[in-house]
PDB file of C-alpha atoms in Angstrom:
ATOM      1  CA  MET A   1     -85.541 -72.783 -32.969  1.00 87.00           C
ATOM      2  CA  GLU A   2     -83.944 -72.568 -36.414  1.00 94.00           C
ATOM      3  CA  LYS A   3     -81.454 -69.784 -37.084  1.00 97.00           C
ATOM      4  CA  THR A   4     -82.326 -66.980 -39.466  1.00 98.00           C
ATOM      5  CA  GLU A   5     -80.186 -66.522 -42.573  1.00 97.00           C
ATOM      6  CA  LYS A   6     -78.691 -63.416 -40.954  1.00 98.00           C
ATOM      7  CA  GLN A   7     -77.733 -65.413 -37.850  1.00 98.00           C
ATOM      8  CA  LYS A   8     -76.142 -68.062 -40.064  1.00 98.00           C
ATOM      9  CA  MET A   9     -74.263 -65.369 -42.006  1.00 98.00           C
ATOM     10  CA  LEU A  10     -72.847 -63.783 -38.851  1.00 98.00           C
ATOM     11  CA  ALA A  11     -71.938 -67.230 -37.461  1.00 98.00           C
ATOM     12  CA  GLY A  12     -69.879 -68.025 -40.564  1.00 97.00           C
ATOM     13  CA  GLU A  13     -72.258 -70.788 -41.664  1.00 97.00           C
ATOM     14  CA  LEU A  14     -73.680 -71.348 -45.131  1.00 97.00           C
ATOM     15  CA  TYR A  15     -76.520 -68.871 -45.679  1.00 98.00           C
ATOM     16  CA  VAL A  16     -78.849 -67.649 -48.419  1.00 96.00           C
ATOM     17  CA  ALA A  17     -78.041 -64.037 -49.322  1.00 96.00           C
ATOM     18  CA  SER A  18     -81.337 -63.626 -51.191  1.00 96.00           C
ATOM     19  CA  ASP A  19     -83.234 -63.926 -47.881  1.00 97.00           C
ATOM     20  CA  ALA A  20     -85.779 -61.097 -47.604  1.00 98.00           C
ATOM     21  CA  GLU A  21     -84.304 -59.693 -44.365  1.00 98.00           C
ATOM     22  CA  LEU A  22     -80.798 -59.546 -45.851  1.00 98.00           C
ATOM     23  CA  VAL A  23     -82.033 -58.013 -49.109  1.00 98.00           C
ATOM     24  CA  ALA A  24     -83.871 -55.305 -47.140  1.00 98.00           C
ATOM     25  CA  GLU A  25     -80.744 -54.534 -45.104  1.00 98.00           C
ATOM     26  CA  ARG A  26     -78.616 -54.253 -48.245  1.00 98.00           C
ATOM     27  CA  LYS A  27     -81.189 -51.916 -49.807  1.00 98.00           C
ATOM     28  CA  ARG A  28     -81.054 -49.736 -46.691  1.00 98.00           C
ATOM     29  CA  ALA A  29     -77.269 -49.598 -46.986  1.00 98.00           C
ATOM     30  CA  ARG A  30     -77.444 -48.740 -50.714  1.00 98.00           C
ATOM     31  CA  CYS A  31     -79.763 -45.832 -49.966  1.00 98.00           C
ATOM     32  CA  LEU A  32     -77.429 -44.445 -47.288  1.00 98.00           C
ATOM     33  CA  LEU A  33     -74.387 -44.992 -49.521  1.00 98.00           C
ATOM     34  CA  ARG A  34     -76.050 -43.150 -52.396  1.00 98.00           C
ATOM     35  CA  MET A  35     -76.638 -40.185 -50.084  1.00 98.00           C
ATOM     36  CA  TYR A  36     -73.091 -40.389 -48.695  1.00 98.00           C
ATOM     37  CA  ASN A  37     -71.450 -40.640 -52.105  1.00 98.00           C
ATOM     38  CA  THR A  38     -73.215 -37.485 -53.336  1.00 98.00           C
ATOM     39  CA  THR A  39     -72.062 -35.334 -50.416  1.00 97.00           C
ATOM     40  CA  THR A  40     -69.274 -32.801 -50.860  1.00 95.00           C
ATOM     41  CA  GLU A  41     -66.211 -31.986 -48.802  1.00 94.00           C
ATOM     42  CA  GLN A  42     -68.193 -29.017 -47.459  1.00 96.00           C
ATOM     43  CA  GLU A  43     -70.632 -31.362 -45.667  1.00 96.00           C
ATOM     44  CA  PRO A  44     -68.542 -33.109 -42.989  1.00 94.00           C
ATOM     45  CA  GLU A  45     -71.408 -33.084 -40.463  1.00 95.00           C
ATOM     46  CA  ASN A  46     -73.791 -34.695 -42.959  1.00 97.00           C
ATOM     47  CA  ARG A  47     -71.187 -37.339 -43.845  1.00 97.00           C
ATOM     48  CA  GLY A  48     -70.660 -38.092 -40.156  1.00 96.00           C
ATOM     49  CA  GLN A  49     -74.406 -38.480 -39.537  1.00 97.00           C
ATOM     50  CA  ILE A  50     -74.796 -40.866 -42.470  1.00 98.00           C
ATOM     51  CA  LEU A  51     -71.863 -43.001 -41.280  1.00 98.00           C
ATOM     52  CA  GLN A  52     -73.331 -43.129 -37.765  1.00 97.00           C
ATOM     53  CA  GLU A  53     -76.588 -44.413 -39.223  1.00 98.00           C
ATOM     54  CA  LEU A  54     -74.837 -46.840 -41.604  1.00 98.00           C
ATOM     55  CA  PHE A  55     -72.163 -48.391 -39.338  1.00 98.00           C
ATOM     56  CA  ALA A  56     -72.675 -50.427 -36.167  1.00 98.00           C
ATOM     57  CA  LYS A  57     -70.049 -48.204 -34.485  1.00 98.00           C
ATOM     58  CA  VAL A  58     -68.056 -45.273 -35.765  1.00 97.00           C
ATOM     59  CA  GLY A  59     -65.502 -43.165 -33.907  1.00 94.00           C
ATOM     60  CA  PRO A  60     -65.920 -39.393 -33.610  1.00 89.00           C
ATOM     61  CA  ASP A  61     -63.160 -38.477 -36.084  1.00 94.00           C
ATOM     62  CA  VAL A  62     -63.671 -40.644 -39.173  1.00 96.00           C
ATOM     63  CA  GLU A  63     -63.191 -39.626 -42.789  1.00 96.00           C
ATOM     64  CA  ILE A  64     -64.113 -41.761 -45.778  1.00 98.00           C
ATOM     65  CA  GLU A  65     -63.630 -40.239 -49.219  1.00 98.00           C
ATOM     66  CA  PRO A  66     -66.503 -40.930 -51.622  1.00 98.00           C
ATOM     67  CA  PRO A  67     -67.162 -43.110 -53.437  1.00 98.00           C
ATOM     68  CA  PHE A  68     -67.364 -45.750 -50.733  1.00 98.00           C
ATOM     69  CA  TYR A  69     -69.217 -49.067 -50.939  1.00 98.00           C
ATOM     70  CA  CYS A  70     -70.274 -51.746 -48.455  1.00 98.00           C
ATOM     71  CA  ASP A  71     -72.853 -54.535 -48.220  1.00 98.00           C
ATOM     72  CA  TYR A  72     -74.660 -53.772 -44.962  1.00 98.00           C
ATOM     73  CA  GLY A  73     -72.671 -51.218 -42.975  1.00 98.00           C
ATOM     74  CA  SER A  74     -74.313 -52.572 -39.831  1.00 98.00           C
ATOM     75  CA  ASN A  75     -71.460 -55.056 -39.361  1.00 98.00           C
ATOM     76  CA  ILE A  76     -68.692 -52.418 -39.498  1.00 98.00           C
ATOM     77  CA  TYR A  77     -67.134 -51.273 -36.214  1.00 98.00           C
ATOM     78  CA  ALA A  78     -64.742 -48.381 -36.926  1.00 98.00           C
ATOM     79  CA  GLY A  79     -62.566 -46.715 -34.304  1.00 98.00           C
ATOM     80  CA  ASN A  80     -61.472 -43.106 -33.968  1.00 98.00           C
ATOM     81  CA  LYS A  81     -59.313 -41.370 -36.594  1.00 97.00           C
ATOM     82  CA  PHE A  82     -60.148 -43.930 -39.283  1.00 98.00           C
ATOM     83  CA  TYR A  83     -59.399 -42.693 -42.802  1.00 98.00           C
ATOM     84  CA  MET A  84     -60.275 -44.364 -46.124  1.00 98.00           C
ATOM     85  CA  ASN A  85     -59.228 -42.842 -49.419  1.00 98.00           C
ATOM     86  CA  PHE A  86     -61.264 -42.913 -52.644  1.00 98.00           C
ATOM     87  CA  GLY A  87     -62.973 -46.025 -54.024  1.00 98.00           C
ATOM     88  CA  CYS A  88     -62.774 -48.347 -51.028  1.00 98.00           C
ATOM     89  CA  VAL A  89     -65.045 -51.368 -50.519  1.00 98.00           C
ATOM     90  CA  ILE A  90     -65.985 -53.260 -47.347  1.00 98.00           C
ATOM     91  CA  LEU A  91     -68.016 -56.431 -47.905  1.00 98.00           C
ATOM     92  CA  ASP A  92     -69.313 -56.726 -44.348  1.00 98.00           C
ATOM     93  CA  CYS A  93     -71.268 -59.974 -44.485  1.00 98.00           C
ATOM     94  CA  ASN A  94     -69.639 -60.636 -41.128  1.00 98.00           C
ATOM     95  CA  ARG A  95     -68.165 -58.408 -38.444  1.00 98.00           C
ATOM     96  CA  VAL A  96     -65.429 -56.041 -39.675  1.00 98.00           C
ATOM     97  CA  GLU A  97     -63.546 -54.401 -36.801  1.00 98.00           C
ATOM     98  CA  ILE A  98     -61.235 -51.482 -37.521  1.00 98.00           C
ATOM     99  CA  GLY A  99     -59.160 -50.009 -34.692  1.00 98.00           C
ATOM    100  CA  ASP A 100     -58.125 -46.421 -33.980  1.00 98.00           C
ATOM    101  CA  ASN A 101     -55.732 -44.470 -36.210  1.00 98.00           C
ATOM    102  CA  VAL A 102     -56.150 -46.710 -39.257  1.00 98.00           C
ATOM    103  CA  LEU A 103     -55.242 -45.268 -42.663  1.00 98.00           C
ATOM    104  CA  CYS A 104     -56.357 -46.893 -45.927  1.00 98.00           C
ATOM    105  CA  GLY A 105     -55.044 -45.863 -49.342  1.00 98.00           C
ATOM    106  CA  PRO A 106     -57.325 -45.678 -52.373  1.00 98.00           C
ATOM    107  CA  TYR A 107     -59.163 -48.753 -53.611  1.00 98.00           C
ATOM    108  CA  VAL A 108     -58.590 -50.854 -50.498  1.00 98.00           C
ATOM    109  CA  GLN A 109     -60.964 -53.806 -50.416  1.00 98.00           C
ATOM    110  CA  ILE A 110     -61.923 -55.597 -47.197  1.00 98.00           C
ATOM    111  CA  TYR A 111     -63.834 -58.825 -47.756  1.00 98.00           C
ATOM    112  CA  ALA A 112     -65.719 -60.692 -45.045  1.00 98.00           C
ATOM    113  CA  ALA A 113     -67.728 -62.303 -47.870  1.00 97.00           C
ATOM    114  CA  SER A 114     -66.824 -65.632 -49.416  1.00 96.00           C
ATOM    115  CA  HIS A 115     -68.245 -68.455 -51.501  1.00 95.00           C
ATOM    116  CA  PRO A 116     -67.931 -72.210 -51.068  1.00 94.00           C
ATOM    117  CA  THR A 117     -65.060 -73.773 -52.996  1.00 94.00           C
ATOM    118  CA  LYS A 118     -67.002 -76.950 -53.831  1.00 94.00           C
ATOM    119  CA  PRO A 119     -68.852 -76.226 -57.096  1.00 95.00           C
ATOM    120  CA  GLU A 120     -71.990 -78.158 -56.112  1.00 94.00           C
ATOM    121  CA  THR A 121     -72.312 -76.167 -52.872  1.00 93.00           C
ATOM    122  CA  ARG A 122     -71.559 -72.891 -54.641  1.00 91.00           C
ATOM    123  CA  LEU A 123     -74.207 -73.680 -57.286  1.00 93.00           C
ATOM    124  CA  SER A 124     -76.800 -74.026 -54.493  1.00 92.00           C
ATOM    125  CA  GLY A 125     -76.615 -70.240 -54.105  1.00 90.00           C
ATOM    126  CA  LYS A 126     -75.428 -70.402 -50.505  1.00 96.00           C
ATOM    127  CA  GLU A 127     -72.622 -68.107 -49.391  1.00 97.00           C
ATOM    128  CA  LEU A 128     -70.109 -67.895 -46.543  1.00 97.00           C
ATOM    129  CA  SER A 129     -68.488 -65.180 -44.459  1.00 98.00           C
ATOM    130  CA  ALA A 130     -65.736 -64.780 -41.877  1.00 98.00           C
ATOM    131  CA  PRO A 131     -64.899 -61.795 -39.659  1.00 98.00           C
ATOM    132  CA  VAL A 132     -62.035 -59.398 -40.391  1.00 98.00           C
ATOM    133  CA  LYS A 133     -60.162 -57.530 -37.670  1.00 98.00           C
ATOM    134  CA  ILE A 134     -57.713 -54.669 -38.203  1.00 99.00           C
ATOM    135  CA  GLY A 135     -55.866 -53.410 -35.136  1.00 98.00           C
ATOM    136  CA  SER A 136     -54.972 -49.839 -34.215  1.00 98.00           C
ATOM    137  CA  ASN A 137     -52.234 -47.671 -35.773  1.00 98.00           C
ATOM    138  CA  VAL A 138     -52.347 -49.638 -39.034  1.00 98.00           C
ATOM    139  CA  TRP A 139     -51.534 -48.293 -42.489  1.00 98.00           C
ATOM    140  CA  ILE A 140     -52.997 -50.185 -45.448  1.00 98.00           C
ATOM    141  CA  GLY A 141     -51.543 -49.148 -48.809  1.00 98.00           C
ATOM    142  CA  GLY A 142     -53.544 -48.497 -51.951  1.00 98.00           C
ATOM    143  CA  GLY A 143     -55.145 -51.404 -53.755  1.00 98.00           C
ATOM    144  CA  VAL A 144     -54.742 -53.866 -50.881  1.00 98.00           C
ATOM    145  CA  ILE A 145     -57.213 -56.757 -50.716  1.00 98.00           C
ATOM    146  CA  ILE A 146     -57.927 -58.203 -47.261  1.00 98.00           C
ATOM    147  CA  CYS A 147     -59.581 -61.630 -47.448  1.00 98.00           C
ATOM    148  CA  PRO A 148     -62.215 -63.166 -45.135  1.00 98.00           C
ATOM    149  CA  GLY A 149     -61.129 -64.337 -41.691  1.00 98.00           C
ATOM    150  CA  VAL A 150     -57.937 -62.239 -41.582  1.00 98.00           C
ATOM    151  CA  THR A 151     -56.617 -60.354 -38.540  1.00 98.00           C
ATOM    152  CA  ILE A 152     -54.018 -57.600 -38.893  1.00 99.00           C
ATOM    153  CA  GLY A 153     -52.218 -56.674 -35.681  1.00 98.00           C
ATOM    154  CA  ASP A 154     -51.565 -53.226 -34.188  1.00 98.00           C
ATOM    155  CA  ASN A 155     -48.829 -50.928 -35.539  1.00 98.00           C
ATOM    156  CA  THR A 156     -48.551 -52.827 -38.825  1.00 98.00           C
ATOM    157  CA  THR A 157     -48.089 -51.524 -42.373  1.00 98.00           C
ATOM    158  CA  ILE A 158     -49.440 -53.462 -45.364  1.00 98.00           C
ATOM    159  CA  GLY A 159     -47.712 -52.487 -48.627  1.00 98.00           C
ATOM    160  CA  ALA A 160     -49.693 -51.264 -51.633  1.00 98.00           C
ATOM    161  CA  GLY A 161     -51.164 -53.929 -53.881  1.00 98.00           C
ATOM    162  CA  SER A 162     -50.874 -56.711 -51.319  1.00 98.00           C
ATOM    163  CA  VAL A 163     -53.343 -59.577 -51.035  1.00 98.00           C
ATOM    164  CA  VAL A 164     -53.731 -60.505 -47.369  1.00 98.00           C
ATOM    165  CA  VAL A 165     -54.883 -64.125 -47.124  1.00 98.00           C
ATOM    166  CA  LYS A 166     -53.505 -64.996 -43.660  1.00 98.00           C
ATOM    167  CA  ASP A 167     -53.203 -63.201 -40.327  1.00 98.00           C
ATOM    168  CA  ILE A 168     -50.447 -60.595 -40.084  1.00 98.00           C
ATOM    169  CA  PRO A 169     -49.072 -59.980 -36.569  1.00 98.00           C
ATOM    170  CA  GLU A 170     -48.546 -56.655 -34.844  1.00 98.00           C
ATOM    171  CA  ASN A 171     -45.475 -54.454 -35.325  1.00 98.00           C
ATOM    172  CA  VAL A 172     -44.472 -55.580 -38.815  1.00 98.00           C
ATOM    173  CA  ILE A 173     -44.220 -54.331 -42.369  1.00 98.00           C
ATOM    174  CA  ALA A 174     -45.767 -56.844 -44.768  1.00 98.00           C
ATOM    175  CA  ALA A 175     -46.404 -56.859 -48.505  1.00 98.00           C
ATOM    176  CA  GLY A 176     -46.897 -59.012 -51.558  1.00 98.00           C
ATOM    177  CA  ASN A 177     -49.247 -61.545 -53.064  1.00 98.00           C
ATOM    178  CA  PRO A 178     -49.688 -63.417 -50.867  1.00 98.00           C
ATOM    179  CA  CYS A 179     -48.820 -60.836 -48.232  1.00 98.00           C
ATOM    180  CA  LYS A 180     -45.762 -61.820 -46.166  1.00 98.00           C
ATOM    181  CA  ILE A 181     -43.757 -60.180 -43.388  1.00 98.00           C
ATOM    182  CA  ILE A 182     -40.889 -58.133 -44.785  1.00 98.00           C
ATOM    183  CA  ARG A 183     -39.514 -56.980 -41.455  1.00 98.00           C
ATOM    184  CA  HIS A 184     -40.356 -56.654 -37.778  1.00 98.00           C
ATOM    185  CA  LEU A 185     -40.516 -53.214 -36.173  1.00 96.00           C
ATOM    186  CA  PRO A 186     -38.550 -52.515 -32.982  1.00 89.00           C
TER     187      PRO A 186
END
């Protein structure tokens, strides 16, 4: 049996994003995001309910400051005490795992989405994706971009403005473009 475009997407294979099933899932996410982004700080229960409907998994104590944007939501697995500041984006064309006690500054961007580098393949309209995993007790500074396929280990800090293109191990402080280890934590 041939894989669906969604199955290809989640397997990291070339897929067609304009597939009807994927378009419908993105529309569902846009509707929930529109509702979420118009809530106020006086509606924490409503925000929590929307996130539970949007995400595949969400911990009990999660706070995401509007506006927030994502592709599907259904591929985001967020742990407890996850905080995202204003203007963050998660392109969850593949699984995005976020551990417990993760703090994200404003305008953090997490990309599981990618495009082929060969122009002829890219021009075919097919896209790619790779999972992103962020461990527990991680602090991600403002304006950080996390690229597809990256893992960030537990107890790590990523400095503001960094572009994370390769895995970053646990217990380090890392920063820069490309993001590199600055020092190891005891």
